PDB file of C-alpha atoms in Angstrom:
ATOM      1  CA  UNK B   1     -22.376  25.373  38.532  1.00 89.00           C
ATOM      2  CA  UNK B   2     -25.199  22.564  39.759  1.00 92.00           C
ATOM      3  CA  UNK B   3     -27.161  21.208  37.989  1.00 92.00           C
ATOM      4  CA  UNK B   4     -31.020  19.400  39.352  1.00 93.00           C
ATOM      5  CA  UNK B   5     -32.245  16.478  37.577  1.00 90.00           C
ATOM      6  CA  UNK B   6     -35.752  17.222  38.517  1.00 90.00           C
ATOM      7  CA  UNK B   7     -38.630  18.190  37.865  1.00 91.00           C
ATOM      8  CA  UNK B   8     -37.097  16.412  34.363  1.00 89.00           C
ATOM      9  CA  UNK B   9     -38.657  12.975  34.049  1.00 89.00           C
ATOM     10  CA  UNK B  10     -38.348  10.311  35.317  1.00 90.00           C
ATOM     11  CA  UNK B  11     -40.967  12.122  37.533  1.00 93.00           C
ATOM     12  CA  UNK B  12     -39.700  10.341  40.841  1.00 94.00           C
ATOM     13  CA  UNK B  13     -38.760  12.200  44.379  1.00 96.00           C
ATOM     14  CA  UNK B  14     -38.917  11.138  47.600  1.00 97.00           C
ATOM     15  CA  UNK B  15     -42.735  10.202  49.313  1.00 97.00           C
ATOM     16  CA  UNK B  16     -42.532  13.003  51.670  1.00 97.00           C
ATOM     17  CA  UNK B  17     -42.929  15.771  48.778  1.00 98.00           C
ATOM     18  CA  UNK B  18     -45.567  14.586  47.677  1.00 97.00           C
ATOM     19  CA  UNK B  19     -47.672  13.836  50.760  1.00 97.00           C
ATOM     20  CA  UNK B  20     -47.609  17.757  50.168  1.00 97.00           C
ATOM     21  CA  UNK B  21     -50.226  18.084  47.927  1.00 97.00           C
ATOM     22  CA  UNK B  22     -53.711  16.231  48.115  1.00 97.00           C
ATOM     23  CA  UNK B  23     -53.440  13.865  45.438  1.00 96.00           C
ATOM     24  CA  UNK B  24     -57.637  14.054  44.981  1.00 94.00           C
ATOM     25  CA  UNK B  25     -57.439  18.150  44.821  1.00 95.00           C
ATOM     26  CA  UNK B  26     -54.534  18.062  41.741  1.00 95.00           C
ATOM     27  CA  UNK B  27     -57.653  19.474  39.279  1.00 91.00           C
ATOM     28  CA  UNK B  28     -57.666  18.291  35.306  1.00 91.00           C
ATOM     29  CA  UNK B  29     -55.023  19.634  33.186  1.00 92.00           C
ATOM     30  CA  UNK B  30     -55.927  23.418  31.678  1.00 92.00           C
ATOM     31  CA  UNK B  31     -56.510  23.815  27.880  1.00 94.00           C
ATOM     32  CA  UNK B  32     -58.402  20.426  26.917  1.00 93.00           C
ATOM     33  CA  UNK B  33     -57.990  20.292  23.519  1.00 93.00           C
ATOM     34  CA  UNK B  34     -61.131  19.942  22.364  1.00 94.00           C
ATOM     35  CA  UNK B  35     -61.335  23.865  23.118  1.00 96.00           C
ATOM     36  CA  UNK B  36     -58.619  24.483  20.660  1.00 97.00           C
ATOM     37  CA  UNK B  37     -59.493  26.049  17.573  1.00 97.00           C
ATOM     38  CA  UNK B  38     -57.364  26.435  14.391  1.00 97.00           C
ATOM     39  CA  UNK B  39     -54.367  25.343  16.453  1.00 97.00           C
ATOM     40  CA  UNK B  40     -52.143  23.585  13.106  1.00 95.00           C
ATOM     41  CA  UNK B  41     -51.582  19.677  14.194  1.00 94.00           C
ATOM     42  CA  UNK B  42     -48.106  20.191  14.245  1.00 94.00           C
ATOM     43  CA  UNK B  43     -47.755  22.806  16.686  1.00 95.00           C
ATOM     44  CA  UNK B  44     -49.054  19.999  18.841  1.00 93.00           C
ATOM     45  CA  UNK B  45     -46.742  17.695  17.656  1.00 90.00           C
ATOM     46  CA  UNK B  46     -49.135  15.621  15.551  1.00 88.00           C
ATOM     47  CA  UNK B  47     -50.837  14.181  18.335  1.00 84.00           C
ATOM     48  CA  UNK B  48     -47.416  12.503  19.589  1.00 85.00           C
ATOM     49  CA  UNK B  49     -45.945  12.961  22.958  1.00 86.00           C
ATOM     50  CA  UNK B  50     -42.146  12.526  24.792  1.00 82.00           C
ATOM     51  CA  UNK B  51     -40.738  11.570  27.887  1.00 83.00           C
ATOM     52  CA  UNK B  52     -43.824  10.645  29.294  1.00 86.00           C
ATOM     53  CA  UNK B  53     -46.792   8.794  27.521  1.00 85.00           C
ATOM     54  CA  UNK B  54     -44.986   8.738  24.781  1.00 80.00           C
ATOM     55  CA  UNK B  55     -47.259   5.864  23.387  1.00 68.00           C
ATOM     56  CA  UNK B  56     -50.360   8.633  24.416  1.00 56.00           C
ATOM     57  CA  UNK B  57     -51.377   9.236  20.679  1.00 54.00           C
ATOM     58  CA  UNK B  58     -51.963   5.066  20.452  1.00 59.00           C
ATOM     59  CA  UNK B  59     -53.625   4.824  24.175  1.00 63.00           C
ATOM     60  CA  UNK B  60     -55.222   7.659  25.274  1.00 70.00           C
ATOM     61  CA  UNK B  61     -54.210   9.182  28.366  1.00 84.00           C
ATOM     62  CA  UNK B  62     -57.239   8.754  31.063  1.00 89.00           C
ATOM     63  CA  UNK B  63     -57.783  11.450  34.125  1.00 90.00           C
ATOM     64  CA  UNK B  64     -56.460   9.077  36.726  1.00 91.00           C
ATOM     65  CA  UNK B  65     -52.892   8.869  34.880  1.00 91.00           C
ATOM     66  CA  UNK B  66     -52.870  12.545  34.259  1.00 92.00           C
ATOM     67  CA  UNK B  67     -53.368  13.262  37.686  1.00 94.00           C
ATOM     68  CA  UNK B  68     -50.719  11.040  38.995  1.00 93.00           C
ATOM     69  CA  UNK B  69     -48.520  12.804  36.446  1.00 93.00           C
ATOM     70  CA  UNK B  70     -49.133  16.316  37.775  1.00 95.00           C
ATOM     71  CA  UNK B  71     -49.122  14.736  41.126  1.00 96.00           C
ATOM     72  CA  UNK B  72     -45.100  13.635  41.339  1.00 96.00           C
ATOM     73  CA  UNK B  73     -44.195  16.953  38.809  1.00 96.00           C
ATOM     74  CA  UNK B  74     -45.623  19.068  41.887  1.00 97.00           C
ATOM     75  CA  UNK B  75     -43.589  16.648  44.409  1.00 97.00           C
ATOM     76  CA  UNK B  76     -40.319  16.784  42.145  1.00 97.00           C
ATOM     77  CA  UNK B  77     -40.517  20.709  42.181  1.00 96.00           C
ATOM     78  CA  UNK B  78     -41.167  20.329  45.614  1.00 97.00           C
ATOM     79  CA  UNK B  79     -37.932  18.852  46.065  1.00 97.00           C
ATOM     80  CA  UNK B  80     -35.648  20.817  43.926  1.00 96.00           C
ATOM     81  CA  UNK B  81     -36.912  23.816  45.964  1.00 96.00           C
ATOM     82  CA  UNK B  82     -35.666  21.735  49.245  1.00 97.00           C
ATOM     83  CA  UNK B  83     -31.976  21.052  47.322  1.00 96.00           C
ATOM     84  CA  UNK B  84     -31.903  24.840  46.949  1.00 96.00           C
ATOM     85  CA  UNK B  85     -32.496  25.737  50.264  1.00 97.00           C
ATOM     86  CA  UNK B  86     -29.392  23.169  51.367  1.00 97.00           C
ATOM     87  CA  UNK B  87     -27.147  25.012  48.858  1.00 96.00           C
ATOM     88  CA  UNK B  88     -28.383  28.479  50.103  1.00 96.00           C
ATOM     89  CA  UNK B  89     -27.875  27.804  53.379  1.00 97.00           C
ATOM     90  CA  UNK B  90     -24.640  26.179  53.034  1.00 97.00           C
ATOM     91  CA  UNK B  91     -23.516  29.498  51.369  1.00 97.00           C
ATOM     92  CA  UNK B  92     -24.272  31.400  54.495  1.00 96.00           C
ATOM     93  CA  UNK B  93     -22.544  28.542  56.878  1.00 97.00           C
ATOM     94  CA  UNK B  94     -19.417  29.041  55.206  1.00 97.00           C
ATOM     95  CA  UNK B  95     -19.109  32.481  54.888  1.00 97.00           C
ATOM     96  CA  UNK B  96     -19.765  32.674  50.619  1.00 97.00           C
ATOM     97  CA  UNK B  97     -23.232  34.360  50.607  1.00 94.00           C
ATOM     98  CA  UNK B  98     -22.078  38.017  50.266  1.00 94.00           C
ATOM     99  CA  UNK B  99     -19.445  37.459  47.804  1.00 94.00           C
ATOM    100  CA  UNK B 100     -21.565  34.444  45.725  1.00 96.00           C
ATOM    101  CA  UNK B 101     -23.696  35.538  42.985  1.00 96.00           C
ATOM    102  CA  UNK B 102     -26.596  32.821  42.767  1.00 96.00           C
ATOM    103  CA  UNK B 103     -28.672  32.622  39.609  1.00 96.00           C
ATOM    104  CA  UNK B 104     -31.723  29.912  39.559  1.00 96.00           C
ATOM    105  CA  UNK B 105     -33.069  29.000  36.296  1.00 95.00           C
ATOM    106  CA  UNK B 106     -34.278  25.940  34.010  1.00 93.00           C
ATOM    107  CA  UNK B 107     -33.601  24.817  30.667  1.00 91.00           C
ATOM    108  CA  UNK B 108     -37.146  24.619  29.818  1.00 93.00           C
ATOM    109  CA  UNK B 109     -40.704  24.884  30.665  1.00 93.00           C
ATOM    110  CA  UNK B 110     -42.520  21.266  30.913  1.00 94.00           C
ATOM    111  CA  UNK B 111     -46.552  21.114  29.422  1.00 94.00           C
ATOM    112  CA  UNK B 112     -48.441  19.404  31.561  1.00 95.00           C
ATOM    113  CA  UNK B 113     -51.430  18.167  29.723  1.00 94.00           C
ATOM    114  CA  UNK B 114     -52.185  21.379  27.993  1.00 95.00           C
ATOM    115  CA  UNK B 115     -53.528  20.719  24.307  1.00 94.00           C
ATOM    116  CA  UNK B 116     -52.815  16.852  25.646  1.00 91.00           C
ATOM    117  CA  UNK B 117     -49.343  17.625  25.303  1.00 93.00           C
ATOM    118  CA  UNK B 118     -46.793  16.250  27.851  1.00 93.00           C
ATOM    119  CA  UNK B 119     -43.007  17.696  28.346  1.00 90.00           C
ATOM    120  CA  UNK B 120     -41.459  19.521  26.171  1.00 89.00           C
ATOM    121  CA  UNK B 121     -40.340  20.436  22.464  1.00 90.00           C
ATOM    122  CA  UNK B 122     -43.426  23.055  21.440  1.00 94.00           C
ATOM    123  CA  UNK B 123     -43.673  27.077  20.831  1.00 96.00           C
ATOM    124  CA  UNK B 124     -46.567  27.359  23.552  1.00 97.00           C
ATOM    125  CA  UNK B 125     -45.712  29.361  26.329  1.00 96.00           C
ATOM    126  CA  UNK B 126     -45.872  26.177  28.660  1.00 95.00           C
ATOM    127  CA  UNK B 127     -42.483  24.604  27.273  1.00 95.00           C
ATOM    128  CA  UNK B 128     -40.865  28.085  26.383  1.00 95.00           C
ATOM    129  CA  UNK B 129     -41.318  30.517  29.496  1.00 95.00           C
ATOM    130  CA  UNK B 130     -38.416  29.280  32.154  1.00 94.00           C
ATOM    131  CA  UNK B 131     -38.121  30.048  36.070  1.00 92.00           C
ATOM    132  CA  UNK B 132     -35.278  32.399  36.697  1.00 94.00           C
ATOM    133  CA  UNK B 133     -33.657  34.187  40.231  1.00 94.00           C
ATOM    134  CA  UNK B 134     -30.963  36.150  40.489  1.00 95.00           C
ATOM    135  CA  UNK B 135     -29.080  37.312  44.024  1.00 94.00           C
ATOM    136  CA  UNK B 136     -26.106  39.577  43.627  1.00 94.00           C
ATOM    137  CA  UNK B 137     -24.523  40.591  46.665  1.00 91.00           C
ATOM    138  CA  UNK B 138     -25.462  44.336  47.607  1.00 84.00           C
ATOM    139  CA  UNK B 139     -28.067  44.402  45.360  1.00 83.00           C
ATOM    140  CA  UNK B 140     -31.611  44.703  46.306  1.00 77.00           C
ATOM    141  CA  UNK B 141     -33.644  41.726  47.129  1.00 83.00           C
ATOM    142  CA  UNK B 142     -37.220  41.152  46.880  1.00 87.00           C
ATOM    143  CA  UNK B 143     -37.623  42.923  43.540  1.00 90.00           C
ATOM    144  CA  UNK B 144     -40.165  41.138  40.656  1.00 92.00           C
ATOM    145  CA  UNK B 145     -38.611  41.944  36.582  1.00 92.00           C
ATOM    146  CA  UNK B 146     -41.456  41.784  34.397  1.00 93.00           C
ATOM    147  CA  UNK B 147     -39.437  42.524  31.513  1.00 95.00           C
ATOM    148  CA  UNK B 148     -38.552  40.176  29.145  1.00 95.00           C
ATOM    149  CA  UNK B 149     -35.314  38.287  29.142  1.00 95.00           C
ATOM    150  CA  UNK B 150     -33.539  35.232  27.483  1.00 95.00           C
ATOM    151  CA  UNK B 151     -31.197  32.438  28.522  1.00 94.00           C
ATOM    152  CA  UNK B 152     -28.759  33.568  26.282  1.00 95.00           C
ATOM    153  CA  UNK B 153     -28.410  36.619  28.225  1.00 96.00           C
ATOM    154  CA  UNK B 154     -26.865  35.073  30.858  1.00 96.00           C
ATOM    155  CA  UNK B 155     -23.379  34.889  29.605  1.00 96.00           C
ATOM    156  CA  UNK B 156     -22.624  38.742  29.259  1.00 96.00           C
ATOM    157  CA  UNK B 157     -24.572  39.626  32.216  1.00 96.00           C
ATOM    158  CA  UNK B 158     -22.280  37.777  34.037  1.00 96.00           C
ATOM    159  CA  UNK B 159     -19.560  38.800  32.008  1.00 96.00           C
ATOM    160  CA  UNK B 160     -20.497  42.425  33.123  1.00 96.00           C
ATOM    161  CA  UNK B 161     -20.972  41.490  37.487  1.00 95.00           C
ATOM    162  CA  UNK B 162     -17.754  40.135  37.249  1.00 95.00           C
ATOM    163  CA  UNK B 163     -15.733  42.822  35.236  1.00 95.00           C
ATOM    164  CA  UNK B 164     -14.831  39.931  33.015  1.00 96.00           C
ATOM    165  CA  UNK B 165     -14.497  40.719  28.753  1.00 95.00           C
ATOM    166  CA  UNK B 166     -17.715  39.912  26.796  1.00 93.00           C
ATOM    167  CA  UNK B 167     -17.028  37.897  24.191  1.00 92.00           C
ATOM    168  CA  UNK B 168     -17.456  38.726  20.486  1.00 92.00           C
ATOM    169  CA  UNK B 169     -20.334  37.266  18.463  1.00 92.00           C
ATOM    170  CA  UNK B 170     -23.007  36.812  21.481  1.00 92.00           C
ATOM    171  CA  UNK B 171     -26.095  37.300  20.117  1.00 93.00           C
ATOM    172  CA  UNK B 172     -27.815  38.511  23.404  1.00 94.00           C
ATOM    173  CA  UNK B 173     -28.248  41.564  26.001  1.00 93.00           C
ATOM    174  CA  UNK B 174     -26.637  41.748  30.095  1.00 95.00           C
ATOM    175  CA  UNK B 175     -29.656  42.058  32.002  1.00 95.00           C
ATOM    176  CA  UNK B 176     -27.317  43.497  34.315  1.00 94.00           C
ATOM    177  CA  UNK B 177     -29.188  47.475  34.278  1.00 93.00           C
ATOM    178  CA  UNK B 178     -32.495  45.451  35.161  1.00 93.00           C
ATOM    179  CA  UNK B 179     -30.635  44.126  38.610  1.00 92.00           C
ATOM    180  CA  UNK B 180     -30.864  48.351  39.230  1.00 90.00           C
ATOM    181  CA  UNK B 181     -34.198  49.053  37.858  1.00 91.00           C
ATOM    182  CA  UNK B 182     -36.546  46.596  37.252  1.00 91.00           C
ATOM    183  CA  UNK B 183     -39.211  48.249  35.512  1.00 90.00           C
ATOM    184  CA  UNK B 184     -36.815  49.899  33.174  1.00 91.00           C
ATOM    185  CA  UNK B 185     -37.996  49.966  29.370  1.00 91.00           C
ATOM    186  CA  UNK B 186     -36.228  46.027  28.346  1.00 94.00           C
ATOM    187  CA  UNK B 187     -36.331  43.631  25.395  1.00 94.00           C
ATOM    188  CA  UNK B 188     -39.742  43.976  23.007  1.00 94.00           C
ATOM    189  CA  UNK B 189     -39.032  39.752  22.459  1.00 96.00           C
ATOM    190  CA  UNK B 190     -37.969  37.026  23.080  1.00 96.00           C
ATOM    191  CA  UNK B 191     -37.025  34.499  20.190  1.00 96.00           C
ATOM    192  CA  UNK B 192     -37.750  30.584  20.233  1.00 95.00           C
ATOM    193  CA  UNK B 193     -36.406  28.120  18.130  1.00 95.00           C
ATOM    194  CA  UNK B 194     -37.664  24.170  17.935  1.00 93.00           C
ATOM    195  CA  UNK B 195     -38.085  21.458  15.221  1.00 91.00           C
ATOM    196  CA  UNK B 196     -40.623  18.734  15.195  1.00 86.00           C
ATOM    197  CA  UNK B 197     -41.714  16.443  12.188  1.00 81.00           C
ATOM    198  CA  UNK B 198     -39.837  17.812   9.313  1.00 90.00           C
ATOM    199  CA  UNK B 199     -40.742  21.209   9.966  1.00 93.00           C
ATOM    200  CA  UNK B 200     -38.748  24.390  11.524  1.00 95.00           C
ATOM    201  CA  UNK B 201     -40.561  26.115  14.278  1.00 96.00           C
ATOM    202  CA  UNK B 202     -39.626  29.993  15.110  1.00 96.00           C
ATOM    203  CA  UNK B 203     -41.493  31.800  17.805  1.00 97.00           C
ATOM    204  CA  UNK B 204     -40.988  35.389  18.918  1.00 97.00           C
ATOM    205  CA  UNK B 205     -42.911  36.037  22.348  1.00 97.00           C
ATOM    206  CA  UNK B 206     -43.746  39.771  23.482  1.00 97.00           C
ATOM    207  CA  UNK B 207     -45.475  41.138  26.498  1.00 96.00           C
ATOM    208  CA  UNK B 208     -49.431  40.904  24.879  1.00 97.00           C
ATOM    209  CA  UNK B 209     -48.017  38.371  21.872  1.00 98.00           C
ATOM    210  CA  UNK B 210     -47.045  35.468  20.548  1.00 98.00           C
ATOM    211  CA  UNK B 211     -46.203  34.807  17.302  1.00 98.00           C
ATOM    212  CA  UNK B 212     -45.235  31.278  15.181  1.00 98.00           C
ATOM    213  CA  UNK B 213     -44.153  29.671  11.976  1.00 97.00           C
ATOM    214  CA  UNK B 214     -43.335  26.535  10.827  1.00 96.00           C
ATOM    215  CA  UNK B 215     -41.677  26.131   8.008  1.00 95.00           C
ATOM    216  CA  UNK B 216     -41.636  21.980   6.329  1.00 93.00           C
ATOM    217  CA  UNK B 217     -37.890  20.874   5.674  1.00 89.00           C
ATOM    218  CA  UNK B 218     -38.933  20.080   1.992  1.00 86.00           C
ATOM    219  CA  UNK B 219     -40.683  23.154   0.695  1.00 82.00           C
ATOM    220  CA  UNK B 220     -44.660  23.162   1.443  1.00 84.00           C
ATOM    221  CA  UNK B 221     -46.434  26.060   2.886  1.00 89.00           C
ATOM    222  CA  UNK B 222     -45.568  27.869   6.155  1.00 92.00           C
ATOM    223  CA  UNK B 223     -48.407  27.377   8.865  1.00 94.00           C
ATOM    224  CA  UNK B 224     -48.607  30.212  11.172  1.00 97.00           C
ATOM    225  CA  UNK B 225     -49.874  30.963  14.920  1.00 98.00           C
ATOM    226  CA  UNK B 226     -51.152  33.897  16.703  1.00 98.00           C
ATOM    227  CA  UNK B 227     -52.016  34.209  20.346  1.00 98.00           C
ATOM    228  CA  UNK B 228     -53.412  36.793  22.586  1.00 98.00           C
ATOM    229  CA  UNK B 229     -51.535  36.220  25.483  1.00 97.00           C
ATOM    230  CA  UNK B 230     -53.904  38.940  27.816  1.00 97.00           C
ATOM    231  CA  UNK B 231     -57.417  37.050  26.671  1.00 97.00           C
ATOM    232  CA  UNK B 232     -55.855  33.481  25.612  1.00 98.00           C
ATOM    233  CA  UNK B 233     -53.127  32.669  28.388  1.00 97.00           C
ATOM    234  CA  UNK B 234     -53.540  29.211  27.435  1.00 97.00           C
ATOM    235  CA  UNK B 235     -52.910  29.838  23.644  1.00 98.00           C
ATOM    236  CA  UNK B 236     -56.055  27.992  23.032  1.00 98.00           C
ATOM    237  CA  UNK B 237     -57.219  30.399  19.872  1.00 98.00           C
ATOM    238  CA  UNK B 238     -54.701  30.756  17.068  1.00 98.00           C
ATOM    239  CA  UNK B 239     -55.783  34.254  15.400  1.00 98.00           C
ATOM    240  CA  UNK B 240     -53.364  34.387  12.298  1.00 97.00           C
ATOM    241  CA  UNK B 241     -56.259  33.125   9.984  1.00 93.00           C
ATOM    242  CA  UNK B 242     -58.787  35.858  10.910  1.00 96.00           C
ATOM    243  CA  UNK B 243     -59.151  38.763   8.913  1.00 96.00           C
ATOM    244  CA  UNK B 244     -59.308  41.464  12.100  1.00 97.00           C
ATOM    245  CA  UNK B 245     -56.148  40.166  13.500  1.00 97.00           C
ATOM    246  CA  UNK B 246     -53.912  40.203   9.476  1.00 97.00           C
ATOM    247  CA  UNK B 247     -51.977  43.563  10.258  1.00 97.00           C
ATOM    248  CA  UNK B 248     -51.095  42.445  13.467  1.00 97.00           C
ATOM    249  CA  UNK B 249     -49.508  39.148  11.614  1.00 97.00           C
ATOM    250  CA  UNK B 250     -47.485  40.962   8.936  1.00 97.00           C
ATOM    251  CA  UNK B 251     -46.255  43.163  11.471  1.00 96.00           C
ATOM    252  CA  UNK B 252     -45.144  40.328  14.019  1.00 97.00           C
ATOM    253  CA  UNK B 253     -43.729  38.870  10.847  1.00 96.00           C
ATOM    254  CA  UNK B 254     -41.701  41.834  10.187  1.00 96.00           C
ATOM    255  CA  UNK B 255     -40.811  41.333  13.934  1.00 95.00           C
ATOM    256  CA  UNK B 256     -39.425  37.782  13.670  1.00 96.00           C
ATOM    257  CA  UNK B 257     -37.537  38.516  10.411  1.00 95.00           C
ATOM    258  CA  UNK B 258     -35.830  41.512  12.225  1.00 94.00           C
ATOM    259  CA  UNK B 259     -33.842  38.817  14.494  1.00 93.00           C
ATOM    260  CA  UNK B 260     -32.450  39.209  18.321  1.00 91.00           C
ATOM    261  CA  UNK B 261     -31.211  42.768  17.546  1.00 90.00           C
ATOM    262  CA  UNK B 262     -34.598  44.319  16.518  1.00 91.00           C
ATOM    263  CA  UNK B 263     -35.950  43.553  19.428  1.00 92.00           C
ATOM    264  CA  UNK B 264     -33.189  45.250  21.453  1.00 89.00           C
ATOM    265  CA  UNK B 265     -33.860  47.728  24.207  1.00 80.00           C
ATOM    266  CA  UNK B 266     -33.119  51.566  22.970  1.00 75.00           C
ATOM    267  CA  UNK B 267     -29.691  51.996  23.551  1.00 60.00           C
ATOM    268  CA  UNK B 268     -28.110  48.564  23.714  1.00 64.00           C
TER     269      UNK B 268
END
């Protein structure tokens, strides 16, 4: 395995990545939150931000900083993608490529001024949705998976390429039938799992939908969100309050209750 320290902050790379971009056409960050509406404070963290301006909630962050933020994230992921492209072509140098499986993913997604939110730890879609890539040697390449898949799954998919035993107790699915057919019927979820400020957050995200609660460490009531992924991509309207949308809750309730294996693909 090998692991890239970046895009992870410190947001630092080398000048050359980021004379890529135009440093005056990096636009404001998306989802200002004074467009939020019924968004509960602490699915944005109370105001409070890590990693980077982590003071942000005392000082406000100003357009200048945010840009030069965005800036050296766009440089850093320039640069991974340069690190990858050494290791790839090292592969086919020494003679690994057709008998290497590669797999490319993160650990998490990073916000980048959404809501006024910076890094990570959050149930928006921003910090949650990851980056992955997958070659397998005499499997088809150029192929896009719009299904839905979790990190988790990685361990018995490649339990299952390599003819290896899967282990007991996994609570996850081998993508491995996907790597055949992409557009295969998959997952109906994905399930997220954070804490911030004395409460427990747990997310379930489906094609159209995502659904939260948080739940405070000493007894209170449960907040809840509810996003239209298709019309809100920027989860900028929470819907679980309005009457029109309270089926759809108790349903994606039912959903998150029902754990990893009720979202399973029909005959896993």
């Amino acid at each position: 395995s090998l692991g890239f320290s970046r895009p992870h902050t410190p947001l630092r790379c080398p000048k050359k990545y980021l004379d890529i971009y135009d440093f005056d056409a990096i636009p404001a960050p998306p989802a200002p939150p004074e467009n939020d509406r019924n968004i509960p404070d602490v699915a944005k963290r109370f105001g409070r931000n890590y990693d980077i301006f982590n003071d942000g909630y005392k000082h406000p962050v100003t357009p200048e900083a945010a840009r030069r933020a965005v800036h050296a994230y766009y440089g850093c992921a320039s640069f991974v993608d340069a690190q990858v492209g050494l290791v790839l072509d090292t592969l086919e140098k020494e003679g690994l490529a057709d008998r290497t499986i590669v797999i490319l993913f993160g650990d998490h997604g990073f916000q980048l001024g959404e809501h006024n939110l910076w890094s990570k730890y959050t149930l928006f879609e921003q910090t949650t949705r990851i980056p992955m890539l997958v070659r397998v040697p005499g499997a088809a390449r150029g192929a896009v998976c719009d299904q839905i898949i979790e990190a988790v799954d990685l361990m018995p998919t490649l339990c299952e390429l390599l003819d290896l035993p899967r282990p007991e107790g996994l609570e996850s699915t081998s993508f491995a039938p996907l790597l055949k057919r992409p557009d295969r019927p998959w997952k109906k979820a994905a399930h997220t799992v954070a804490s911030m400020a004395g409460h427990l957050g747990r997310s379930i995200r489906t094609k159209r939908w995502r659904y939260s609660e948080w739940t405070p460490d000493k007894g209170g009531a449960k907040v809840y969100e509810l996003y239209d992924l298709e019309q809100d991509p920027w989860e900028q309207n929470n819907l679980a309050g309005e009457a029109d949308y309270a089926e759809l809750v108790e349903q994606m309730k039912a959903q998150l209750a029902g754990g990893w294996k009720a979202a399973l693909p029909n005959g896993v």
